[in-house]
Each structure stands twice: as C-alpha cells, then as structure tokens.
Amino acid sequence: MTKVAIVISDMHLHFWEHYNQDGDRISTTLEFLEGIFKKAERSDVPILFAGDLFHTPEGLKSPTINAVYPELIKLFYRYPSVHFYAISGNHDQYTKNYLNKPSISYVGGLANSIKNFHLLDMSGYTFKNGLSIYGIPYLYLNTDIDLALMEATNFFVKQPSLNILLMHTTITGSTDTNGYEVREASISKTALEGIADLTLVGHIHKHQKMAKGVYHIGSSVHVKVSDEGYTPVYLDIYMTGSSLKVVTKEVTPVKIFKTYTDVKEKDDSPNTMWVHKIAKDDTSQRVDDEPTDIQDLEALMKSYLKTLEVKDKKIKAAAYDILEKTTQHDTSL
C-alpha cells in the first residue's frame, strides 16, 4: 500500500473580526497548513485541495493579503518538492461562476504566481505513478454540473489508471457540523457514483461518506461557532493494487469554538474561542456579536416558503441565494 496524496479542504483564510486576538486565527491555520506541507514532503506526495482557501469572495482585504501571501510563498520555498493542486470554492470566486462565464479566482491568481501551485478548475493531470486527478470548481447553483461531470468522465476515459475527482459542491442528504441537513442546490450521490475511483468534495465542513467512493472531505479547522465539538480531519489517500483507499486522520484543532452561559465555565486556554450563549430562559441579556449559523436561518427559510406554499424551484433557489449572500458578510461564519 503506497500513499499517493494528502487531501484537505475549506481553510477559509481570513483576518476575522471576532475571536481573533492578534490575528491568531489566521496564523494557527497557516501553522496547520505548514504541518501538511511537512507530511507531504516526507511522503513525497502532492497536496490536493478542494476549495475555499480564502473566505471573502467579493475581495480580499489588506490584512488578509498581508498575513497570507508572504507565508504561502515561504511555504513553497521551504518545501520545494511539494506540489499543491487546487480547485476554486465559492469563497474563492469574485463573481457567480459558470462554465461559459468563469469567475476570477484568487486560487487562480496564486497558481499564476507560484511555480508548484496548480489550478485544476475544469482540467486534469496524470502523475507518473498513474494516478489521475480532475477538478470541478464551485458552479453557481450547480448550473451545467452535468456538462462538467461529462468533461471529467471524458478525461478519465483517456487515462488507463486510478483516478480522483475533486469537486466543491453540496451532495444531497449531507449534514453540516451542527447536525442540520444542508438545504441548498445539490447533486445526488447516485449521480457521482462510478465517475471516478474516488470523488472527494469540498464545501460542507463535516467529513462524511456519502456513497461508495464518494466523500465530503470536511474542513480541517474550526471556521464557525457550530463547529463546536466537531473534530476536523484531513485525508491520506493510498494506492493498493487496483484500488484507492481513504484513511481519515483526525486533527486536534489549534483554535476551537466553545460556548458558555456562565462565565465560570470558561478557562484561560489560548486555543479556545469562547462564545457567550444566552440561556433559553434568560431574556435579560443580548449578545450582538454572537455568530448566526446559516443552517438555522435556512431552516426558518424552508418553513417560511412552505407556509407560503412556494413550489417553484427557481424561486426557492433565489431565496436561498439571497440568504447565503446576506450571511457571507458576517465574518463570524
């Protein structure tokens, strides 16, 4: 059994406004990333990344650029043998992304400026060991996803080897770290079965196996308050005979969210991001900066649409899109 790749996803590098003393959330995420580079160098394998390297899709702010770009360049300088193959997530894209009208991608910008950083949006690559990879970036509302999957299939047919499909989307039936089923434009797991030996999908932050050979990778760091109690992961991929094997490696998050209702519950751990949670029976307090989880809002939206008896799929999709756009600017998400 030979290791052939390390897979990570959804890092959401960002100079957060909340729970980010001295920029430690971004620095600890970069420390984790360096640890992955070290492992890749020792094993002589590439890193595969399934989208959302950054967090703010409309434009990177100067603090994020100043904190991230120099450190990324240093990583590739320190580990010159490591190659990084990435696709663009929705948070990496400047505008709505379509097959016939691609958005500017910040991941693409890095690929244009760093030698060993490779963009895989709607393209593929075959390694010397015979492993082939193909990447499908986030497509707005999964528009033309069937055409994108056909492109991937055509690429793999020409490669007589084991293969991995990287995507950034939602698989129907997946749940997020808060336990809620994700309600947004999605693709069925049956539509993904058999296209590749492994289909590894970013976007949803909870690691989960959706079907044979089909996985939501999950985030390797805590991004949202609802990640509390969830242990992030990264994946080691092994080639064993005529198949690929996924080995899930748990990560002890360097910065974790915990909620409290009584200040006595708190400790002074520098790695804990404490969030004040108001007790259900306490109406005397209000916490203005407590992050709102989009899945809670989506549940309310679903109930609202059901009450209004809205059945048109386009109207429903537009409503969820507005909700997503509204919450993207909450830097606590």
PDB file of C-alpha atoms in Angstrom, residues 120-283:
ATOM      1  CA  LEU A 120      -7.361  22.332 -11.559  1.00  0.00           C
ATOM      2  CA  ASP A 121     -10.595  24.152 -12.438  1.00  0.00           C
ATOM      3  CA  MET A 122     -12.091  22.080 -15.290  1.00  0.00           C
ATOM      4  CA  SER A 123      -8.759  20.426 -16.015  1.00  0.00           C
ATOM      5  CA  GLY A 124      -6.880  17.256 -15.172  1.00  0.00           C
ATOM      6  CA  TYR A 125      -3.427  15.884 -14.521  1.00  0.00           C
ATOM      7  CA  THR A 126      -1.846  12.416 -14.539  1.00  0.00           C
ATOM      8  CA  PHE A 127       1.065  11.648 -12.229  1.00  0.00           C
ATOM      9  CA  LYS A 128       3.992   9.367 -13.023  1.00  0.00           C
ATOM     10  CA  ASN A 129       2.582   6.692 -10.703  1.00  0.00           C
ATOM     11  CA  GLY A 130      -0.518   6.505 -12.915  1.00  0.00           C
ATOM     12  CA  LEU A 131      -2.903   8.387 -10.625  1.00  0.00           C
ATOM     13  CA  SER A 132      -5.126  10.877 -12.492  1.00  0.00           C
ATOM     14  CA  ILE A 133      -6.976  13.828 -10.963  1.00  0.00           C
ATOM     15  CA  TYR A 134      -9.624  16.167 -12.359  1.00  0.00           C
ATOM     16  CA  GLY A 135     -11.139  19.255 -10.755  1.00  0.00           C
ATOM     17  CA  ILE A 136     -14.602  20.798 -10.960  1.00  0.00           C
ATOM     18  CA  PRO A 137     -14.821  24.160  -9.155  1.00  0.00           C
ATOM     19  CA  TYR A 138     -17.905  25.524  -7.456  1.00  0.00           C
ATOM     20  CA  LEU A 139     -20.576  26.232 -10.083  1.00  0.00           C
ATOM     21  CA  TYR A 140     -23.284  28.703  -9.133  1.00  0.00           C
ATOM     22  CA  LEU A 141     -26.422  26.726  -8.166  1.00  0.00           C
ATOM     23  CA  ASN A 142     -24.762  23.704  -9.856  1.00  0.00           C
ATOM     24  CA  THR A 143     -25.527  25.229 -13.255  1.00  0.00           C
ATOM     25  CA  ASP A 144     -24.329  22.870 -16.039  1.00  0.00           C
ATOM     26  CA  ILE A 145     -22.944  20.429 -13.475  1.00  0.00           C
ATOM     27  CA  ASP A 146     -23.952  17.589 -15.799  1.00  0.00           C
ATOM     28  CA  LEU A 147     -21.722  19.028 -18.537  1.00  0.00           C
ATOM     29  CA  ALA A 148     -18.869  19.417 -16.070  1.00  0.00           C
ATOM     30  CA  LEU A 149     -19.207  15.785 -14.997  1.00  0.00           C
ATOM     31  CA  MET A 150     -19.189  14.745 -18.657  1.00  0.00           C
ATOM     32  CA  GLU A 151     -15.897  16.626 -19.129  1.00  0.00           C
ATOM     33  CA  ALA A 152     -14.434  14.773 -16.161  1.00  0.00           C
ATOM     34  CA  THR A 153     -15.667  11.426 -17.481  1.00  0.00           C
ATOM     35  CA  ASN A 154     -14.138  12.090 -20.901  1.00  0.00           C
ATOM     36  CA  PHE A 155     -10.802  12.903 -19.257  1.00  0.00           C
ATOM     37  CA  PHE A 156     -10.779   9.755 -17.133  1.00  0.00           C
ATOM     38  CA  VAL A 157     -11.739   7.508 -20.060  1.00  0.00           C
ATOM     39  CA  LYS A 158      -8.494   8.518 -21.765  1.00  0.00           C
ATOM     40  CA  GLN A 159      -6.429   7.697 -18.669  1.00  0.00           C
ATOM     41  CA  PRO A 160      -5.975   3.934 -18.087  1.00  0.00           C
ATOM     42  CA  SER A 161      -5.334   4.486 -14.401  1.00  0.00           C
ATOM     43  CA  LEU A 162      -6.861   5.060 -10.977  1.00  0.00           C
ATOM     44  CA  ASN A 163      -8.458   8.455 -10.666  1.00  0.00           C
ATOM     45  CA  ILE A 164      -9.740  11.089  -8.249  1.00  0.00           C
ATOM     46  CA  LEU A 165     -12.411  13.699  -8.948  1.00  0.00           C
ATOM     47  CA  LEU A 166     -12.177  16.873  -6.845  1.00  0.00           C
ATOM     48  CA  MET A 167     -15.335  18.980  -6.526  1.00  0.00           C
ATOM     49  CA  HIS A 168     -16.752  21.849  -4.481  1.00  0.00           C
ATOM     50  CA  THR A 169     -20.499  21.464  -4.075  1.00  0.00           C
ATOM     51  CA  THR A 170     -23.213  20.015  -1.844  1.00  0.00           C
ATOM     52  CA  ILE A 171     -24.228  16.373  -2.069  1.00  0.00           C
ATOM     53  CA  THR A 172     -27.931  15.815  -1.387  1.00  0.00           C
ATOM     54  CA  GLY A 173     -28.518  14.489   2.114  1.00  0.00           C
ATOM     55  CA  SER A 174     -25.286  15.799   3.621  1.00  0.00           C
ATOM     56  CA  THR A 175     -25.296  17.338   7.085  1.00  0.00           C
ATOM     57  CA  ASP A 176     -23.148  20.141   8.457  1.00  0.00           C
ATOM     58  CA  THR A 177     -21.218  20.154  11.725  1.00  0.00           C
ATOM     59  CA  ASN A 178     -24.310  21.390  13.581  1.00  0.00           C
ATOM     60  CA  GLY A 179     -26.242  18.263  12.589  1.00  0.00           C
ATOM     61  CA  TYR A 180     -28.642  20.043  10.232  1.00  0.00           C
ATOM     62  CA  GLU A 181     -29.190  18.707   6.741  1.00  0.00           C
ATOM     63  CA  VAL A 182     -27.802  21.192   4.242  1.00  0.00           C
ATOM     64  CA  ARG A 183     -30.582  22.774   2.214  1.00  0.00           C
ATOM     65  CA  GLU A 184     -29.199  24.335  -0.944  1.00  0.00           C
ATOM     66  CA  ALA A 185     -28.666  23.464  -4.587  1.00  0.00           C
ATOM     67  CA  SER A 186     -27.154  19.990  -4.503  1.00  0.00           C
ATOM     68  CA  ILE A 187     -26.232  16.983  -6.590  1.00  0.00           C
ATOM     69  CA  SER A 188     -27.378  13.453  -5.805  1.00  0.00           C
ATOM     70  CA  LYS A 189     -24.820  10.917  -4.649  1.00  0.00           C
ATOM     71  CA  THR A 190     -26.004   8.465  -7.300  1.00  0.00           C
ATOM     72  CA  ALA A 191     -25.032  10.995  -9.990  1.00  0.00           C
ATOM     73  CA  LEU A 192     -21.451  10.864  -8.689  1.00  0.00           C
ATOM     74  CA  GLU A 193     -21.055   7.112  -8.283  1.00  0.00           C
ATOM     75  CA  GLY A 194     -18.849   5.427 -10.849  1.00  0.00           C
ATOM     76  CA  ILE A 195     -17.431   8.569 -12.449  1.00  0.00           C
ATOM     77  CA  ALA A 196     -14.111   8.192 -10.619  1.00  0.00           C
ATOM     78  CA  ASP A 197     -12.499   5.708  -8.276  1.00  0.00           C
ATOM     79  CA  LEU A 198     -12.753   8.419  -5.628  1.00  0.00           C
ATOM     80  CA  THR A 199     -14.864  11.574  -5.634  1.00  0.00           C
ATOM     81  CA  LEU A 200     -13.729  13.985  -2.931  1.00  0.00           C
ATOM     82  CA  VAL A 201     -15.925  17.003  -2.350  1.00  0.00           C
ATOM     83  CA  GLY A 202     -15.322  20.281  -0.513  1.00  0.00           C
ATOM     84  CA  HIS A 203     -17.869  22.898   0.646  1.00  0.00           C
ATOM     85  CA  ILE A 204     -19.615  21.115   3.544  1.00  0.00           C
ATOM     86  CA  HIS A 205     -17.454  21.317   6.674  1.00  0.00           C
ATOM     87  CA  LYS A 206     -18.385  17.943   8.156  1.00  0.00           C
ATOM     88  CA  HIS A 207     -16.475  14.886   6.952  1.00  0.00           C
ATOM     89  CA  GLN A 208     -18.869  12.161   5.803  1.00  0.00           C
ATOM     90  CA  LYS A 209     -19.018   9.226   3.435  1.00  0.00           C
ATOM     91  CA  MET A 210     -21.967   9.738   1.083  1.00  0.00           C
ATOM     92  CA  ALA A 211     -21.684   6.625  -1.112  1.00  0.00           C
ATOM     93  CA  LYS A 212     -19.111   4.094  -2.214  1.00  0.00           C
ATOM     94  CA  GLY A 213     -16.052   6.112  -3.159  1.00  0.00           C
ATOM     95  CA  VAL A 214     -17.858   9.446  -2.593  1.00  0.00           C
ATOM     96  CA  TYR A 215     -16.927  11.683   0.354  1.00  0.00           C
ATOM     97  CA  HIS A 216     -17.434  15.150   1.688  1.00  0.00           C
ATOM     98  CA  ILE A 217     -13.899  15.883   2.872  1.00  0.00           C
ATOM     99  CA  GLY A 218     -14.808  18.344   5.613  1.00  0.00           C
ATOM    100  CA  SER A 219     -12.834  21.301   6.917  1.00  0.00           C
ATOM    101  CA  SER A 220      -9.526  20.773   8.697  1.00  0.00           C
ATOM    102  CA  VAL A 221     -10.070  23.748  11.041  1.00  0.00           C
ATOM    103  CA  HIS A 222     -12.876  25.283  13.068  1.00  0.00           C
ATOM    104  CA  VAL A 223     -14.499  28.022  10.974  1.00  0.00           C
ATOM    105  CA  LYS A 224     -17.968  28.526  12.501  1.00  0.00           C
ATOM    106  CA  VAL A 225     -19.314  28.519  16.039  1.00  0.00           C
ATOM    107  CA  SER A 226     -21.415  25.495  15.101  1.00  0.00           C
ATOM    108  CA  ASP A 227     -18.166  23.554  14.619  1.00  0.00           C
ATOM    109  CA  GLU A 228     -18.027  23.226  18.425  1.00  0.00           C
ATOM    110  CA  GLY A 229     -17.460  19.590  19.379  1.00  0.00           C
ATOM    111  CA  TYR A 230     -16.549  18.558  15.838  1.00  0.00           C
ATOM    112  CA  THR A 231     -13.107  17.087  15.230  1.00  0.00           C
ATOM    113  CA  PRO A 232     -11.807  18.210  11.812  1.00  0.00           C
ATOM    114  CA  VAL A 233      -9.881  15.852   9.561  1.00  0.00           C
ATOM    115  CA  TYR A 234      -7.574  15.568   6.594  1.00  0.00           C
ATOM    116  CA  LEU A 235      -7.321  12.541   4.307  1.00  0.00           C
ATOM    117  CA  ASP A 236      -4.421  10.301   3.353  1.00  0.00           C
ATOM    118  CA  ILE A 237      -5.001   8.529   0.033  1.00  0.00           C
ATOM    119  CA  TYR A 238      -3.316   5.188  -0.619  1.00  0.00           C
ATOM    120  CA  MET A 239      -2.967   3.134  -3.772  1.00  0.00           C
ATOM    121  CA  THR A 240      -3.410  -0.535  -3.031  1.00  0.00           C
ATOM    122  CA  GLY A 241      -3.312  -2.841  -6.022  1.00  0.00           C
ATOM    123  CA  SER A 242      -6.102  -1.777  -8.358  1.00  0.00           C
ATOM    124  CA  SER A 243      -7.940   0.487  -5.923  1.00  0.00           C
ATOM    125  CA  LEU A 244      -7.638   3.628  -3.834  1.00  0.00           C
ATOM    126  CA  LYS A 245      -8.091   3.705  -0.079  1.00  0.00           C
ATOM    127  CA  VAL A 246      -9.106   6.689   2.065  1.00  0.00           C
ATOM    128  CA  VAL A 247      -7.589   6.956   5.541  1.00  0.00           C
ATOM    129  CA  THR A 248      -9.172   9.633   7.714  1.00  0.00           C
ATOM    130  CA  LYS A 249      -6.756  11.453  10.028  1.00  0.00           C
ATOM    131  CA  GLU A 250      -8.252  13.449  12.871  1.00  0.00           C
ATOM    132  CA  VAL A 251      -6.881  16.903  13.584  1.00  0.00           C
ATOM    133  CA  THR A 252      -6.706  18.415  17.037  1.00  0.00           C
ATOM    134  CA  PRO A 253      -7.783  21.954  16.137  1.00  0.00           C
ATOM    135  CA  VAL A 254      -5.328  24.608  17.222  1.00  0.00           C
ATOM    136  CA  LYS A 255      -8.238  27.029  17.730  1.00  0.00           C
ATOM    137  CA  ILE A 256     -11.604  25.619  18.796  1.00  0.00           C
ATOM    138  CA  PHE A 257     -15.008  27.142  19.481  1.00  0.00           C
ATOM    139  CA  LYS A 258     -16.743  26.575  22.815  1.00  0.00           C
ATOM    140  CA  THR A 259     -19.914  28.191  24.089  1.00  0.00           C
ATOM    141  CA  TYR A 260     -20.742  29.184  27.654  1.00  0.00           C
ATOM    142  CA  THR A 261     -23.763  30.542  29.509  1.00  0.00           C
ATOM    143  CA  ASP A 262     -21.974  31.138  32.820  1.00  0.00           C
ATOM    144  CA  VAL A 263     -18.578  32.811  32.972  1.00  0.00           C
ATOM    145  CA  LYS A 264     -17.496  30.138  35.485  1.00  0.00           C
ATOM    146  CA  GLU A 265     -17.466  27.635  32.614  1.00  0.00           C
ATOM    147  CA  LYS A 266     -14.615  29.460  30.896  1.00  0.00           C
ATOM    148  CA  ASP A 267     -10.923  28.699  31.255  1.00  0.00           C
ATOM    149  CA  ASP A 268      -7.928  30.706  30.077  1.00  0.00           C
ATOM    150  CA  SER A 269      -6.794  28.328  27.316  1.00  0.00           C
ATOM    151  CA  PRO A 270      -5.296  30.410  24.464  1.00  0.00           C
ATOM    152  CA  ASN A 271      -6.627  27.861  21.967  1.00  0.00           C
ATOM    153  CA  THR A 272     -10.281  28.268  22.931  1.00  0.00           C
ATOM    154  CA  MET A 273     -12.589  30.770  21.253  1.00  0.00           C
ATOM    155  CA  TRP A 274     -15.276  31.318  23.887  1.00  0.00           C
ATOM    156  CA  VAL A 275     -18.723  32.370  22.650  1.00  0.00           C
ATOM    157  CA  HIS A 276     -21.394  33.664  25.023  1.00  0.00           C
ATOM    158  CA  LYS A 277     -24.553  31.604  24.564  1.00  0.00           C
ATOM    159  CA  ILE A 278     -27.697  33.012  26.166  1.00  0.00           C
ATOM    160  CA  ALA A 279     -29.664  30.505  28.202  1.00  0.00           C
ATOM    161  CA  LYS A 280     -33.116  29.760  26.753  1.00  0.00           C
ATOM    162  CA  ASP A 281     -34.857  31.010  29.898  1.00  0.00           C
ATOM    163  CA  ASP A 282     -32.755  34.169  30.145  1.00  0.00           C
ATOM    164  CA  THR A 283     -34.412  37.136  28.437  1.00  0.00           C
TER     165      THR A 283
END
